[in-house]
Amino acid sequence: VKELQVTEESQIDERRRATERLPHAASANQLHELAGQLHLAREEERKRLARELHDELGQALTAIRLEIAAALSKAPAQDTFFTKKLQSATAIVDSTIRAVRRIATELRPATLELGLIPAIEWQADEFRARTGITCELRLPSQDVVLDDDRLTATFRILQEALTNVTRHSGATKTEIVLEEHHDGLFLEVRDNGRGMTPNPVGKRSLGLLGMRERALFVGGELTIQSTPGAGTLVGARIPFL
Ligand SMILES: Nc1ncnc2c1ncn2[C@@H]1O[C@H](COP(=O)(O)OP(=O)(O)O)[C@@H](O)[C@H]1O
Ligand SMILES: [Mg+2]
């Protein structure tokens, strides 16, 4: 025991000396903290941008559309050039309104303000429509109560997992499961695709890392189970407090 204590003490000493030698080196905890803060800042920025795009730009475009409609109603019937120009301007404004909505939604879907379950349902619809991959949902019957950080973390993990399914899995089926347990909220995204092959050395997995950091920052964890040829399961535990 004595010996053990001694080695332990000398290890602590060694660590202290190492820390003193490197006063500016960040610890792993500090790096996790930094990653988390960056995600938070980015999320705030996305929220603000989405709102401004939707409100300011959206309103201005709608006003322009009304002005054009007013001019069009007064256009002389025989002036086809004038009428055609105003009609094409209306079409351009309409497609710009759609683009603004799409960009705002990509930044931060408005359904997130309604809660996690509506947001997951919306995301699953988007996913099915975009990829043609089936997506089954098993969700609690009542929406879960979560603070904004946990809500956002869970949703962004889901988005990254689905992006990976689209890009890498070749799956035909996916399933999203959300369950409430005493030790937290559990999100699972399962696909029946090709599974992960061990990472080639030097390849950075920033998506997987990002998911892990998001879970860690709210006190949870991320697990990945994958068998080559037999699909992938991404699981996140998000504790309630
Ligand atoms: N659902 C999946 N099915 C098969 N392979 C996957 C899946 N998700 C991730 N991968 C593999 O893990 C790698 C790392 O994923 P990720 O960190 O998100 O990086 P990226 O998506 O930018 O390649 C991917 O390049 C891919 O090879
Ligand atoms: Mg990815």
PDB file of C-alpha atoms and ligand atoms in Angstrom:
ATOM      1  CA  VAL A   1       0.000   0.000   0.000  1.00  0.00           C
ATOM      2  CA  LYS A   2       2.790   2.324   1.001  1.00  0.00           C
ATOM      3  CA  GLU A   3       4.558   1.666  -2.260  1.00  0.00           C
ATOM      4  CA  LEU A   4       1.388   2.283  -4.199  1.00  0.00           C
ATOM      5  CA  GLN A   5       0.872   5.570  -2.386  1.00  0.00           C
ATOM      6  CA  VAL A   6       4.393   6.603  -3.165  1.00  0.00           C
ATOM      7  CA  THR A   7       4.066   5.893  -6.852  1.00  0.00           C
ATOM      8  CA  GLU A   8       0.732   7.639  -6.864  1.00  0.00           C
ATOM      9  CA  GLU A   9       2.216  10.688  -5.147  1.00  0.00           C
ATOM     10  CA  SER A  10       5.118  10.793  -7.502  1.00  0.00           C
ATOM     11  CA  GLN A  11       2.698  10.516 -10.387  1.00  0.00           C
ATOM     12  CA  ILE A  12       0.741  13.444  -9.037  1.00  0.00           C
ATOM     13  CA  ASP A  13       3.986  15.353  -8.628  1.00  0.00           C
ATOM     14  CA  GLU A  14       4.931  14.495 -12.161  1.00  0.00           C
ATOM     15  CA  ARG A  15       1.591  15.689 -13.428  1.00  0.00           C
ATOM     16  CA  ARG A  16       1.872  18.915 -11.449  1.00  0.00           C
ATOM     17  CA  ARG A  17       5.310  19.542 -12.875  1.00  0.00           C
ATOM     18  CA  ALA A  18       3.987  18.859 -16.366  1.00  0.00           C
ATOM     19  CA  THR A  19       1.201  21.350 -15.794  1.00  0.00           C
ATOM     20  CA  GLU A  20       3.666  23.918 -14.522  1.00  0.00           C
ATOM     21  CA  ARG A  21       5.865  23.389 -17.528  1.00  0.00           C
ATOM     22  CA  LEU A  22       2.916  23.938 -19.849  1.00  0.00           C
ATOM     23  CA  PRO A  23       0.878  26.715 -18.281  1.00  0.00           C
ATOM     24  CA  HIS A  24      -0.981  27.424 -21.498  1.00  0.00           C
ATOM     25  CA  ALA A  25      -1.813  23.877 -22.510  1.00  0.00           C
ATOM     26  CA  ALA A  26      -5.543  23.199 -22.314  1.00  0.00           C
ATOM     27  CA  SER A  27      -6.833  20.170 -20.442  1.00  0.00           C
ATOM     28  CA  ALA A  28      -9.270  17.768 -22.082  1.00  0.00           C
ATOM     29  CA  ASN A  29     -12.017  19.239 -19.904  1.00  0.00           C
ATOM     30  CA  GLN A  30     -11.244  22.735 -21.074  1.00  0.00           C
ATOM     31  CA  LEU A  31     -11.350  21.574 -24.685  1.00  0.00           C
ATOM     32  CA  HIS A  32     -14.771  19.935 -24.121  1.00  0.00           C
ATOM     33  CA  GLU A  33     -15.947  23.143 -22.482  1.00  0.00           C
ATOM     34  CA  LEU A  34     -14.652  25.180 -25.405  1.00  0.00           C
ATOM     35  CA  ALA A  35     -16.319  22.899 -27.958  1.00  0.00           C
ATOM     36  CA  GLY A  36     -19.582  23.190 -26.051  1.00  0.00           C
ATOM     37  CA  GLN A  37     -19.388  26.974 -25.843  1.00  0.00           C
ATOM     38  CA  LEU A  38     -18.675  27.172 -29.564  1.00  0.00           C
ATOM     39  CA  HIS A  39     -21.744  25.069 -30.309  1.00  0.00           C
ATOM     40  CA  LEU A  40     -23.836  27.330 -28.069  1.00  0.00           C
ATOM     41  CA  ALA A  41     -22.539  30.496 -29.709  1.00  0.00           C
ATOM     42  CA  ARG A  42     -23.122  29.054 -33.139  1.00  0.00           C
ATOM     43  CA  GLU A  43     -26.639  28.013 -32.219  1.00  0.00           C
ATOM     44  CA  GLU A  44     -27.466  31.506 -30.914  1.00  0.00           C
ATOM     45  CA  GLU A  45     -26.141  32.989 -34.133  1.00  0.00           C
ATOM     46  CA  ARG A  46     -28.211  30.583 -36.229  1.00  0.00           C
ATOM     47  CA  LYS A  47     -31.321  31.424 -34.234  1.00  0.00           C
ATOM     48  CA  ARG A  48     -30.790  35.160 -34.704  1.00  0.00           C
ATOM     49  CA  LEU A  49     -30.041  34.830 -38.421  1.00  0.00           C
ATOM     50  CA  ALA A  50     -33.031  32.568 -39.035  1.00  0.00           C
ATOM     51  CA  ARG A  51     -35.322  35.032 -37.260  1.00  0.00           C
ATOM     52  CA  GLU A  52     -33.968  38.047 -39.119  1.00  0.00           C
ATOM     53  CA  LEU A  53     -34.139  36.333 -42.478  1.00  0.00           C
ATOM     54  CA  HIS A  54     -37.665  35.237 -41.842  1.00  0.00           C
ATOM     55  CA  ASP A  55     -38.955  38.471 -40.324  1.00  0.00           C
ATOM     56  CA  GLU A  56     -37.049  41.327 -41.960  1.00  0.00           C
ATOM     57  CA  LEU A  57     -36.323  39.917 -45.381  1.00  0.00           C
ATOM     58  CA  GLY A  58     -39.575  37.965 -45.533  1.00  0.00           C
ATOM     59  CA  GLN A  59     -41.655  41.052 -44.792  1.00  0.00           C
ATOM     60  CA  ALA A  60     -39.776  43.213 -47.274  1.00  0.00           C
ATOM     61  CA  LEU A  61     -40.248  40.641 -50.024  1.00  0.00           C
ATOM     62  CA  THR A  62     -43.942  40.346 -49.291  1.00  0.00           C
ATOM     63  CA  ALA A  63     -44.245  44.148 -49.496  1.00  0.00           C
ATOM     64  CA  ILE A  64     -42.461  44.181 -52.877  1.00  0.00           C
ATOM     65  CA  ARG A  65     -44.808  41.488 -54.113  1.00  0.00           C
ATOM     66  CA  LEU A  66     -47.851  43.585 -53.160  1.00  0.00           C
ATOM     67  CA  GLU A  67     -46.412  46.669 -54.883  1.00  0.00           C
ATOM     68  CA  ILE A  68     -45.874  44.704 -58.081  1.00  0.00           C
ATOM     69  CA  ALA A  69     -49.395  43.292 -57.888  1.00  0.00           C
ATOM     70  CA  ALA A  70     -50.768  46.845 -57.541  1.00  0.00           C
ATOM     71  CA  ALA A  71     -48.777  48.020 -60.579  1.00  0.00           C
ATOM     72  CA  LEU A  72     -49.865  44.965 -62.551  1.00  0.00           C
ATOM     73  CA  SER A  73     -53.538  45.675 -61.884  1.00  0.00           C
ATOM     74  CA  LYS A  74     -53.089  49.129 -63.457  1.00  0.00           C
ATOM     75  CA  ALA A  75     -51.025  47.954 -66.416  1.00  0.00           C
ATOM     76  CA  PRO A  76     -52.663  48.988 -69.738  1.00  0.00           C
ATOM     77  CA  ALA A  77     -54.137  45.878 -71.359  1.00  0.00           C
ATOM     78  CA  GLN A  78     -52.359  46.504 -74.680  1.00  0.00           C
ATOM     79  CA  ASP A  79     -48.913  46.936 -73.035  1.00  0.00           C
ATOM     80  CA  THR A  80     -47.750  43.319 -73.113  1.00  0.00           C
ATOM     81  CA  PHE A  81     -44.084  44.231 -72.461  1.00  0.00           C
ATOM     82  CA  PHE A  82     -44.967  45.984 -69.204  1.00  0.00           C
ATOM     83  CA  THR A  83     -47.291  43.185 -68.105  1.00  0.00           C
ATOM     84  CA  LYS A  84     -44.769  40.465 -68.898  1.00  0.00           C
ATOM     85  CA  LYS A  85     -42.010  42.259 -66.981  1.00  0.00           C
ATOM     86  CA  LEU A  86     -44.191  42.649 -63.923  1.00  0.00           C
ATOM     87  CA  GLN A  87     -45.257  39.006 -64.079  1.00  0.00           C
ATOM     88  CA  SER A  88     -41.688  37.799 -64.272  1.00  0.00           C
ATOM     89  CA  ALA A  89     -40.740  40.100 -61.381  1.00  0.00           C
ATOM     90  CA  THR A  90     -43.523  38.450 -59.335  1.00  0.00           C
ATOM     91  CA  ALA A  91     -42.136  35.018 -60.181  1.00  0.00           C
ATOM     92  CA  ILE A  92     -38.640  36.083 -59.106  1.00  0.00           C
ATOM     93  CA  VAL A  93     -39.937  37.497 -55.818  1.00  0.00           C
ATOM     94  CA  ASP A  94     -41.874  34.271 -55.178  1.00  0.00           C
ATOM     95  CA  SER A  95     -38.848  32.070 -55.687  1.00  0.00           C
ATOM     96  CA  THR A  96     -36.789  34.395 -53.484  1.00  0.00           C
ATOM     97  CA  ILE A  97     -39.398  34.104 -50.714  1.00  0.00           C
ATOM     98  CA  ARG A  98     -39.138  30.310 -50.973  1.00  0.00           C
ATOM     99  CA  ALA A  99     -35.338  30.469 -50.858  1.00  0.00           C
ATOM    100  CA  VAL A 100     -35.389  32.701 -47.771  1.00  0.00           C
ATOM    101  CA  ARG A 101     -37.767  30.280 -46.016  1.00  0.00           C
ATOM    102  CA  ARG A 102     -35.595  27.324 -46.948  1.00  0.00           C
ATOM    103  CA  ILE A 103     -32.378  28.970 -45.755  1.00  0.00           C
ATOM    104  CA  ALA A 104     -33.981  30.119 -42.494  1.00  0.00           C
ATOM    105  CA  THR A 105     -35.272  26.580 -41.895  1.00  0.00           C
ATOM    106  CA  GLU A 106     -31.878  25.068 -42.602  1.00  0.00           C
ATOM    107  CA  LEU A 107     -30.339  27.417 -40.052  1.00  0.00           C
ATOM    108  CA  ARG A 108     -32.874  26.552 -37.388  1.00  0.00           C
ATOM    109  CA  PRO A 109     -36.243  24.941 -38.087  1.00  0.00           C
ATOM    110  CA  ALA A 110     -39.134  26.838 -36.534  1.00  0.00           C
ATOM    111  CA  THR A 111     -40.639  23.509 -35.374  1.00  0.00           C
ATOM    112  CA  LEU A 112     -37.883  23.398 -32.724  1.00  0.00           C
ATOM    113  CA  GLU A 113     -39.762  26.144 -30.871  1.00  0.00           C
ATOM    114  CA  LEU A 114     -42.733  23.743 -30.659  1.00  0.00           C
ATOM    115  CA  GLY A 115     -40.748  21.027 -28.892  1.00  0.00           C
ATOM    116  CA  LEU A 116     -38.559  18.014 -29.577  1.00  0.00           C
ATOM    117  CA  ILE A 117     -41.238  15.631 -30.837  1.00  0.00           C
ATOM    118  CA  PRO A 118     -42.708  18.012 -33.445  1.00  0.00           C
ATOM    119  CA  ALA A 119     -39.145  18.775 -34.544  1.00  0.00           C
ATOM    120  CA  ILE A 120     -38.275  15.070 -34.898  1.00  0.00           C
ATOM    121  CA  GLU A 121     -41.477  14.425 -36.850  1.00  0.00           C
ATOM    122  CA  TRP A 122     -40.710  17.314 -39.162  1.00  0.00           C
ATOM    123  CA  GLN A 123     -37.105  16.158 -39.642  1.00  0.00           C
ATOM    124  CA  ALA A 124     -38.249  12.617 -40.435  1.00  0.00           C
ATOM    125  CA  ASP A 125     -40.667  13.951 -43.085  1.00  0.00           C
ATOM    126  CA  GLU A 126     -37.854  15.977 -44.631  1.00  0.00           C
ATOM    127  CA  PHE A 127     -35.555  12.973 -44.563  1.00  0.00           C
ATOM    128  CA  ARG A 128     -38.096  10.669 -46.228  1.00  0.00           C
ATOM    129  CA  ALA A 129     -38.940  13.243 -48.882  1.00  0.00           C
ATOM    130  CA  ARG A 130     -35.286  13.972 -49.653  1.00  0.00           C
ATOM    131  CA  THR A 131     -33.889  10.445 -49.632  1.00  0.00           C
ATOM    132  CA  GLY A 132     -36.768   8.038 -50.239  1.00  0.00           C
ATOM    133  CA  ILE A 133     -35.461   5.950 -47.316  1.00  0.00           C
ATOM    134  CA  THR A 134     -38.189   4.718 -45.002  1.00  0.00           C
ATOM    135  CA  CYS A 135     -38.056   6.154 -41.513  1.00  0.00           C
ATOM    136  CA  GLU A 136     -40.045   4.716 -38.649  1.00  0.00           C
ATOM    137  CA  LEU A 137     -40.646   6.692 -35.494  1.00  0.00           C
ATOM    138  CA  ARG A 138     -41.132   5.424 -31.964  1.00  0.00           C
ATOM    139  CA  LEU A 139     -41.718   8.489 -29.837  1.00  0.00           C
ATOM    140  CA  PRO A 140     -43.295   9.134 -26.435  1.00  0.00           C
ATOM    141  CA  SER A 141     -46.977  10.067 -26.712  1.00  0.00           C
ATOM    142  CA  GLN A 142     -46.429  13.323 -24.853  1.00  0.00           C
ATOM    143  CA  ASP A 143     -43.721  15.826 -25.643  1.00  0.00           C
ATOM    144  CA  VAL A 144     -40.707  15.752 -23.341  1.00  0.00           C
ATOM    145  CA  VAL A 145     -39.800  18.763 -21.243  1.00  0.00           C
ATOM    146  CA  LEU A 146     -36.250  19.890 -21.974  1.00  0.00           C
ATOM    147  CA  ASP A 147     -34.304  23.117 -21.702  1.00  0.00           C
ATOM    148  CA  ASP A 148     -33.150  24.756 -24.909  1.00  0.00           C
ATOM    149  CA  ASP A 149     -29.565  23.426 -24.720  1.00  0.00           C
ATOM    150  CA  ARG A 150     -30.712  19.815 -24.364  1.00  0.00           C
ATOM    151  CA  LEU A 151     -33.390  20.231 -26.984  1.00  0.00           C
ATOM    152  CA  THR A 152     -30.898  21.640 -29.457  1.00  0.00           C
ATOM    153  CA  ALA A 153     -28.200  19.064 -28.638  1.00  0.00           C
ATOM    154  CA  THR A 154     -30.614  16.163 -29.159  1.00  0.00           C
ATOM    155  CA  PHE A 155     -31.942  17.628 -32.395  1.00  0.00           C
ATOM    156  CA  ARG A 156     -28.502  18.367 -33.851  1.00  0.00           C
ATOM    157  CA  ILE A 157     -27.319  14.842 -32.995  1.00  0.00           C
ATOM    158  CA  LEU A 158     -30.345  13.475 -34.843  1.00  0.00           C
ATOM    159  CA  GLN A 159     -29.617  15.681 -37.863  1.00  0.00           C
ATOM    160  CA  GLU A 160     -25.989  14.606 -38.073  1.00  0.00           C
ATOM    161  CA  ALA A 161     -26.922  10.934 -37.671  1.00  0.00           C
ATOM    162  CA  LEU A 162     -29.457  11.230 -40.506  1.00  0.00           C
ATOM    163  CA  THR A 163     -26.972  13.110 -42.688  1.00  0.00           C
ATOM    164  CA  ASN A 164     -24.543  10.229 -42.179  1.00  0.00           C
ATOM    165  CA  VAL A 165     -27.226   7.694 -43.082  1.00  0.00           C
ATOM    166  CA  THR A 166     -27.843   9.620 -46.309  1.00  0.00           C
ATOM    167  CA  ARG A 167     -24.189  10.037 -47.185  1.00  0.00           C
ATOM    168  CA  HIS A 168     -22.575   6.818 -46.085  1.00  0.00           C
ATOM    169  CA  SER A 169     -24.954   3.992 -45.228  1.00  0.00           C
ATOM    170  CA  GLY A 170     -26.720   2.977 -48.428  1.00  0.00           C
ATOM    171  CA  ALA A 171     -29.580   1.999 -46.108  1.00  0.00           C
ATOM    172  CA  THR A 172     -33.158   1.363 -47.173  1.00  0.00           C
ATOM    173  CA  LYS A 173     -34.623   1.595 -43.681  1.00  0.00           C
ATOM    174  CA  THR A 174     -34.086   3.793 -40.654  1.00  0.00           C
ATOM    175  CA  GLU A 175     -35.707   3.981 -37.291  1.00  0.00           C
ATOM    176  CA  ILE A 176     -35.710   6.818 -34.783  1.00  0.00           C
ATOM    177  CA  VAL A 177     -36.504   5.933 -31.184  1.00  0.00           C
ATOM    178  CA  LEU A 178     -36.923   8.357 -28.306  1.00  0.00           C
ATOM    179  CA  GLU A 179     -37.446   7.045 -24.796  1.00  0.00           C
ATOM    180  CA  GLU A 180     -37.645   8.646 -21.393  1.00  0.00           C
ATOM    181  CA  HIS A 181     -35.915   6.809 -18.563  1.00  0.00           C
ATOM    182  CA  HIS A 182     -35.088   7.830 -15.012  1.00  0.00           C
ATOM    183  CA  ASP A 183     -31.481   8.604 -16.002  1.00  0.00           C
ATOM    184  CA  GLY A 184     -32.311  10.658 -19.042  1.00  0.00           C
ATOM    185  CA  LEU A 185     -33.683  10.871 -22.503  1.00  0.00           C
ATOM    186  CA  PHE A 186     -32.456   8.242 -24.956  1.00  0.00           C
ATOM    187  CA  LEU A 187     -32.286   8.910 -28.669  1.00  0.00           C
ATOM    188  CA  GLU A 188     -31.489   6.104 -31.088  1.00  0.00           C
ATOM    189  CA  VAL A 189     -31.009   6.329 -34.821  1.00  0.00           C
ATOM    190  CA  ARG A 190     -30.719   2.938 -36.470  1.00  0.00           C
ATOM    191  CA  ASP A 191     -30.100   2.095 -40.103  1.00  0.00           C
ATOM    192  CA  ASN A 192     -29.868  -1.159 -42.050  1.00  0.00           C
ATOM    193  CA  GLY A 193     -26.989  -0.005 -44.238  1.00  0.00           C
ATOM    194  CA  ARG A 194     -23.447  -1.156 -44.820  1.00  0.00           C
ATOM    195  CA  GLY A 195     -22.141  -0.281 -41.362  1.00  0.00           C
ATOM    196  CA  MET A 196     -18.908   1.485 -40.582  1.00  0.00           C
ATOM    197  CA  THR A 197     -15.563   0.274 -41.683  1.00  0.00           C
ATOM    198  CA  PRO A 198     -12.715   1.061 -39.277  1.00  0.00           C
ATOM    199  CA  ASN A 199     -11.520   4.575 -39.980  1.00  0.00           C
ATOM    200  CA  PRO A 200      -8.513   4.921 -42.250  1.00  0.00           C
ATOM    201  CA  VAL A 201      -5.673   6.494 -40.287  1.00  0.00           C
ATOM    202  CA  GLY A 202      -5.610  10.269 -40.498  1.00  0.00           C
ATOM    203  CA  LYS A 203      -9.229  10.611 -41.548  1.00  0.00           C
ATOM    204  CA  ARG A 204     -10.985  13.069 -39.290  1.00  0.00           C
ATOM    205  CA  SER A 205     -14.489  12.208 -38.157  1.00  0.00           C
ATOM    206  CA  LEU A 206     -15.713  15.651 -37.279  1.00  0.00           C
ATOM    207  CA  GLY A 207     -19.372  14.701 -37.538  1.00  0.00           C
ATOM    208  CA  LEU A 208     -19.028  11.888 -35.013  1.00  0.00           C
ATOM    209  CA  LEU A 209     -16.852  14.094 -32.833  1.00  0.00           C
ATOM    210  CA  GLY A 210     -19.419  16.903 -32.975  1.00  0.00           C
ATOM    211  CA  MET A 211     -22.227  14.564 -31.901  1.00  0.00           C
ATOM    212  CA  ARG A 212     -20.106  13.295 -29.010  1.00  0.00           C
ATOM    213  CA  GLU A 213     -19.211  16.845 -27.888  1.00  0.00           C
ATOM    214  CA  ARG A 214     -22.851  17.914 -27.965  1.00  0.00           C
ATOM    215  CA  ALA A 215     -23.876  14.982 -25.782  1.00  0.00           C
ATOM    216  CA  LEU A 216     -20.938  15.549 -23.395  1.00  0.00           C
ATOM    217  CA  PHE A 217     -21.691  19.235 -23.004  1.00  0.00           C
ATOM    218  CA  VAL A 218     -25.128  18.526 -21.551  1.00  0.00           C
ATOM    219  CA  GLY A 219     -23.722  15.791 -19.302  1.00  0.00           C
ATOM    220  CA  GLY A 220     -24.637  12.838 -21.503  1.00  0.00           C
ATOM    221  CA  GLU A 221     -22.837  10.462 -23.799  1.00  0.00           C
ATOM    222  CA  LEU A 222     -22.869   9.046 -27.265  1.00  0.00           C
ATOM    223  CA  THR A 223     -22.532   5.411 -28.256  1.00  0.00           C
ATOM    224  CA  ILE A 224     -22.072   3.960 -31.693  1.00  0.00           C
ATOM    225  CA  GLN A 225     -22.625   0.319 -32.552  1.00  0.00           C
ATOM    226  CA  SER A 226     -21.839  -0.736 -36.040  1.00  0.00           C
ATOM    227  CA  THR A 227     -21.193  -4.021 -37.758  1.00  0.00           C
ATOM    228  CA  PRO A 228     -19.877  -4.044 -41.308  1.00  0.00           C
ATOM    229  CA  GLY A 229     -22.773  -5.167 -43.484  1.00  0.00           C
ATOM    230  CA  ALA A 230     -25.305  -5.003 -40.679  1.00  0.00           C
ATOM    231  CA  GLY A 231     -26.130  -1.376 -40.113  1.00  0.00           C
ATOM    232  CA  THR A 232     -25.328   1.302 -37.624  1.00  0.00           C
ATOM    233  CA  LEU A 233     -26.879   2.432 -34.376  1.00  0.00           C
ATOM    234  CA  VAL A 234     -26.169   5.875 -32.992  1.00  0.00           C
ATOM    235  CA  GLY A 235     -27.390   6.293 -29.435  1.00  0.00           C
ATOM    236  CA  ALA A 236     -27.338   9.363 -27.231  1.00  0.00           C
ATOM    237  CA  ARG A 237     -28.222   9.693 -23.573  1.00  0.00           C
ATOM    238  CA  ILE A 238     -29.233  13.193 -22.551  1.00  0.00           C
ATOM    239  CA  PRO A 239     -29.706  13.516 -18.787  1.00  0.00           C
ATOM    240  CA  PHE A 240     -32.570  15.747 -17.684  1.00  0.00           C
ATOM    241  CA  LEU A 241     -30.507  17.862 -15.309  1.00  0.00           C
TER     242      LEU A 241
HETATM  243  N1  LIG B   1     -24.667   5.482 -40.774  1.00  0.00           N
HETATM  244  C1  LIG B   1     -23.444   5.182 -41.267  1.00  0.00           C
HETATM  245  N2  LIG B   1     -23.268   4.108 -42.086  1.00  0.00           N
HETATM  246  C2  LIG B   1     -22.054   3.796 -42.582  1.00  0.00           C
HETATM  247  N3  LIG B   1     -20.928   4.508 -42.336  1.00  0.00           N
HETATM  248  C3  LIG B   1     -21.033   5.599 -41.548  1.00  0.00           C
HETATM  249  C4  LIG B   1     -22.283   5.997 -40.970  1.00  0.00           C
HETATM  250  N4  LIG B   1     -22.058   7.091 -40.221  1.00  0.00           N
HETATM  251  C5  LIG B   1     -20.752   7.380 -40.327  1.00  0.00           C
HETATM  252  N5  LIG B   1     -20.118   6.488 -41.122  1.00  0.00           N
HETATM  253  C6  LIG B   1     -18.672   6.440 -41.428  1.00  0.00           C
HETATM  254  O1  LIG B   1     -17.978   7.185 -40.432  1.00  0.00           O
HETATM  255  C7  LIG B   1     -17.225   8.222 -41.032  1.00  0.00           C
HETATM  256  C8  LIG B   1     -17.191   9.435 -40.138  1.00  0.00           C
HETATM  257  O2  LIG B   1     -18.435  10.099 -40.068  1.00  0.00           O
HETATM  258  P1  LIG B   1     -18.454  11.655 -39.765  1.00  0.00           P
HETATM  259  O3  LIG B   1     -17.599  11.909 -38.581  1.00  0.00           O
HETATM  260  O4  LIG B   1     -19.864  12.115 -39.675  1.00  0.00           O
HETATM  261  O5  LIG B   1     -17.698  12.310 -41.005  1.00  0.00           O
HETATM  262  P2  LIG B   1     -18.230  12.643 -42.481  1.00  0.00           P
HETATM  263  O6  LIG B   1     -19.711  12.419 -42.507  1.00  0.00           O
HETATM  264  O7  LIG B   1     -17.869  14.074 -42.669  1.00  0.00           O
HETATM  265  O8  LIG B   1     -17.469  11.711 -43.391  1.00  0.00           O
HETATM  266  C9  LIG B   1     -17.892   8.458 -42.377  1.00  0.00           C
HETATM  267  O9  LIG B   1     -16.982   8.992 -43.303  1.00  0.00           O
HETATM  268  C10 LIG B   1     -18.346   7.069 -42.760  1.00  0.00           C
HETATM  269  O10 LIG B   1     -17.298   6.346 -43.339  1.00  0.00           O
HETATM  270 MG    MG B   2     -21.052  13.218 -41.080  1.00  0.00          MG
END
